[in-house]
């Protein structure tokens, strides 16, 4: 049976896990979270460039997946090419859904909700030039929304005002009043889709993310294997020691993970 390893800085990649499971139910989906270095959105490019390729290679060597998914926009926009150069399996990155958003907007203005790291990267500029040169793109980078997503998934009760305050700058300017499609350019954000939708003005008709597209790409790349052999249960690899394991375990258990290992990477 095929194995896929989904990687993120925290719990955000669990939204990608759901998409892969729904589209390819006969595949084991392992998960890895760099909780010890979270959040990526506030780290410098230099810090991430120094860490990500070596970390991803070590995780792949330990989990031995058939495909590796970088379920993090910040990591993908910065280090996807570097990781692909040093591993010998397919690597699927997470690309902000600029293209489909540009195709469906009716007002000619889309919003991009991301981390500060993703917002400032050349990768996003290139996507806009390639797929959205004919429309207006309004960006907003928020690290606070990532933290809110983590807290929400862990079961904390959070007021809607907290989400409203994190998202409102996207719509504060004159151009923001024309946004009808919002790109959720962080894998954490689909986990709080309902709260984001409530925080958006009524004229926002669509929230769009990359989860389904990633699931389809993984399905295209997998060589399907039919096997009657019993495969090990899916597992989680977690950096940051036992304290992070204890903090994350209730969330991971909700997503069906009971094997959680800490790794010193």
XYZ file of C-alpha atoms in Angstrom:
265
model
C 0.000 0.000 0.000
C 1.238 3.469 -0.890
C 2.374 5.910 1.772
C 2.291 9.693 1.589
C 4.063 11.951 4.083
C 2.415 15.349 4.593
C 4.617 18.004 6.196
C 3.817 21.345 7.809
C 5.086 23.591 10.580
C 2.042 22.863 12.758
C -1.488 21.487 12.382
C -2.306 23.330 9.146
C -1.306 20.429 6.925
C -4.064 18.331 8.452
C -6.410 20.098 6.034
C -4.336 18.563 3.221
C -4.430 15.173 4.954
C -8.226 15.321 4.765
C -8.164 16.115 1.040
C -5.801 13.237 0.253
C -7.778 10.774 2.346
C -11.012 11.766 0.631
C -9.586 11.436 -2.870
C -7.278 8.442 -2.338
C -8.775 6.388 0.517
C -6.545 3.370 -0.134
C -3.368 5.301 0.771
C -1.681 5.607 4.171
C -1.112 9.272 5.003
C 1.608 9.941 7.570
C 2.106 13.405 8.997
C 5.093 15.455 10.137
C 4.975 18.765 12.013
C 7.955 20.970 12.788
C 6.292 22.118 15.996
C 9.649 22.896 17.578
C 10.247 25.641 14.982
C 6.676 26.933 14.680
C 5.564 29.416 13.331
C 7.317 29.581 9.964
C 5.571 32.786 8.961
C 7.645 34.777 11.456
C 10.995 33.139 10.664
C 13.519 34.766 8.352
C 14.188 33.400 4.892
C 17.719 32.576 5.947
C 16.574 30.528 8.938
C 14.131 28.513 6.860
C 16.532 27.988 3.973
C 19.089 26.615 6.409
C 16.595 24.281 8.085
C 14.030 23.003 5.595
C 16.015 20.932 3.063
C 17.899 18.980 5.727
C 14.797 18.539 7.866
C 12.634 17.316 4.985
C 15.292 14.871 3.816
C 15.639 13.450 7.338
C 11.863 13.050 7.683
C 11.658 11.258 4.348
C 14.488 8.906 5.308
C 12.675 8.054 8.534
C 9.122 7.673 7.202
C 10.027 6.200 3.789
C 7.012 7.557 1.895
C 6.317 7.178 -1.815
C 5.445 10.876 -2.099
C 6.297 13.861 0.091
C 3.833 16.761 0.360
C 5.060 20.142 1.589
C 1.689 21.267 2.953
C 2.917 24.721 3.853
C 2.785 27.743 1.574
C 5.649 29.466 3.386
C 7.930 26.443 3.096
C 6.938 25.714 -0.496
C 7.419 29.256 -1.774
C 10.896 29.322 -0.260
C 12.392 25.816 -0.358
C 10.423 23.540 -2.693
C 13.125 23.487 -5.377
C 15.886 22.889 -2.820
C 14.073 19.925 -1.295
C 13.400 18.375 -4.709
C 17.109 18.536 -5.515
C 18.169 16.386 -2.567
C 15.489 13.663 -2.354
C 14.683 10.836 -4.750
C 10.866 10.744 -4.518
C 8.219 13.098 -5.936
C 7.674 16.250 -3.878
C 4.364 18.089 -4.135
C 4.335 21.701 -3.032
C 1.508 23.979 -1.945
C 0.856 26.843 -4.329
C -1.565 29.670 -3.447
C -4.693 29.226 -5.567
C -4.196 32.444 -7.543
C -5.040 30.878 -10.912
C -8.477 29.431 -10.072
C -9.385 32.564 -8.099
C -8.508 34.783 -11.069
C -10.629 32.582 -13.323
C -13.818 32.821 -11.250
C -13.813 36.406 -9.962
C -16.720 38.463 -11.226
C -15.486 41.828 -9.942
C -11.907 41.552 -11.188
C -10.498 41.810 -7.659
C -9.347 38.928 -5.463
C -7.903 38.856 -1.958
C -4.991 36.750 -0.775
C -4.929 35.840 2.904
C -1.539 34.397 3.886
C 1.310 34.551 6.370
C 3.693 37.519 6.255
C 6.366 35.175 4.888
C 4.276 34.091 1.909
C 3.038 37.605 1.175
C 6.525 39.038 0.731
C 7.997 36.288 -1.457
C 8.916 36.575 -5.133
C 7.068 33.303 -5.730
C 3.738 35.032 -5.136
C 4.732 37.910 -7.421
C 5.466 35.384 -10.165
C 2.083 33.669 -9.718
C 0.314 36.995 -10.009
C 2.190 37.935 -13.196
C 1.505 34.531 -14.730
C -2.147 34.036 -13.810
C -3.618 37.312 -12.550
C -2.051 40.109 -14.566
C -5.497 41.090 -15.876
C -7.077 41.564 -12.439
C -6.374 43.276 -9.121
C -4.864 41.252 -6.290
C -5.083 42.550 -2.713
C -2.764 40.862 -0.197
C -2.882 40.624 3.570
C -0.302 38.810 5.685
C -1.349 37.700 9.152
C 0.600 35.546 11.587
C -2.112 35.958 14.203
C -4.626 33.977 12.170
C -2.269 30.984 12.078
C -2.067 31.039 15.857
C -5.856 31.293 16.096
C -6.195 28.244 13.853
C -3.839 26.257 16.055
C -5.739 27.255 19.173
C -9.119 26.523 17.602
C -8.120 23.042 16.470
C -6.824 22.307 19.961
C -10.289 23.029 21.311
C -9.962 26.548 22.728
C -13.089 28.694 22.688
C -12.274 31.813 20.689
C -14.506 34.812 20.035
C -15.439 35.725 16.485
C -14.037 39.204 17.139
C -10.537 37.728 17.234
C -10.947 36.402 13.696
C -12.610 39.615 12.522
C -9.681 41.702 13.751
C -7.118 39.441 12.051
C -8.893 39.533 8.688
C -10.396 43.043 8.472
C -7.243 44.751 7.064
C -7.739 42.773 3.829
C -10.909 44.792 3.189
C -9.960 48.123 4.765
C -8.841 49.919 1.600
C -10.938 51.050 -1.344
C -9.783 48.089 -3.437
C -10.696 45.682 -0.671
C -14.338 46.639 -1.094
C -14.336 44.984 -4.542
C -13.020 41.586 -3.424
C -15.407 38.753 -4.240
C -12.988 35.792 -3.990
C -10.478 35.191 -1.184
C -7.546 32.829 -1.569
C -6.705 30.965 1.645
C -2.958 30.867 1.015
C -2.056 29.014 4.210
C -2.997 25.418 4.958
C -4.035 26.412 8.480
C -6.858 28.566 7.170
C -9.227 25.868 5.813
C -9.359 24.537 9.380
C -11.135 27.783 10.369
C -13.060 28.304 7.139
C -16.352 29.035 8.917
C -14.809 31.727 11.114
C -13.071 33.311 8.108
C -16.289 33.319 6.099
C -18.106 35.060 8.946
C -15.337 37.661 9.150
C -15.610 38.482 5.445
C -18.087 41.061 4.141
C -21.238 39.750 2.495
C -19.914 40.588 -0.987
C -17.232 37.865 -0.685
C -18.843 34.934 -2.469
C -16.056 32.343 -2.470
C -13.147 31.142 -0.327
C -10.700 29.006 -2.276
C -7.719 26.906 -1.177
C -5.285 24.363 -2.662
C -6.374 21.229 -0.822
C -8.335 19.530 -3.586
C -5.685 20.357 -6.199
C -2.965 18.811 -4.022
C -5.050 15.667 -3.540
C -5.496 15.338 -7.314
C -1.778 15.833 -7.944
C -0.842 13.183 -5.373
C -3.305 10.806 -7.040
C -1.729 11.402 -10.445
C 1.774 10.737 -9.142
C 1.052 7.606 -7.124
C 1.652 4.221 -8.666
C -1.271 2.283 -7.247
C -0.401 -0.975 -5.561
C -2.936 -3.600 -4.582
C -1.744 -5.545 -1.591
C -3.368 -7.921 0.841
C -0.587 -7.392 3.359
C -1.454 -5.532 6.535
C 0.236 -2.157 6.574
C 1.342 -0.283 9.690
C -0.982 2.420 10.952
C -0.318 5.974 9.888
C 2.027 7.826 12.200
C 3.080 11.351 13.084
C 6.634 12.666 13.404
C 6.851 15.732 15.622
C 9.761 18.017 16.504
C 9.952 19.929 19.753
C 10.073 17.152 22.339
C 7.550 15.589 24.658
C 5.885 18.862 25.623
C 4.832 19.444 22.033
C 3.726 15.831 21.712
C 1.463 16.206 24.722
C 0.047 19.479 23.381
C -0.599 18.153 19.878
C -1.799 14.647 20.673
C -5.503 15.494 21.299
C -5.680 17.259 17.932
C -3.870 14.497 16.082
C -6.121 11.901 17.673
C -9.164 13.719 16.270
C -7.675 13.192 12.815
C -7.158 9.485 13.460
C -3.505 9.500 14.524
C -2.564 7.504 17.611
C 1.098 6.797 16.790
C 2.998 10.020 17.522
C 6.788 10.000 17.677
C 9.037 12.875 18.658
C 12.135 13.385 16.528
C 15.225 15.401 17.377
C 15.781 17.295 14.139
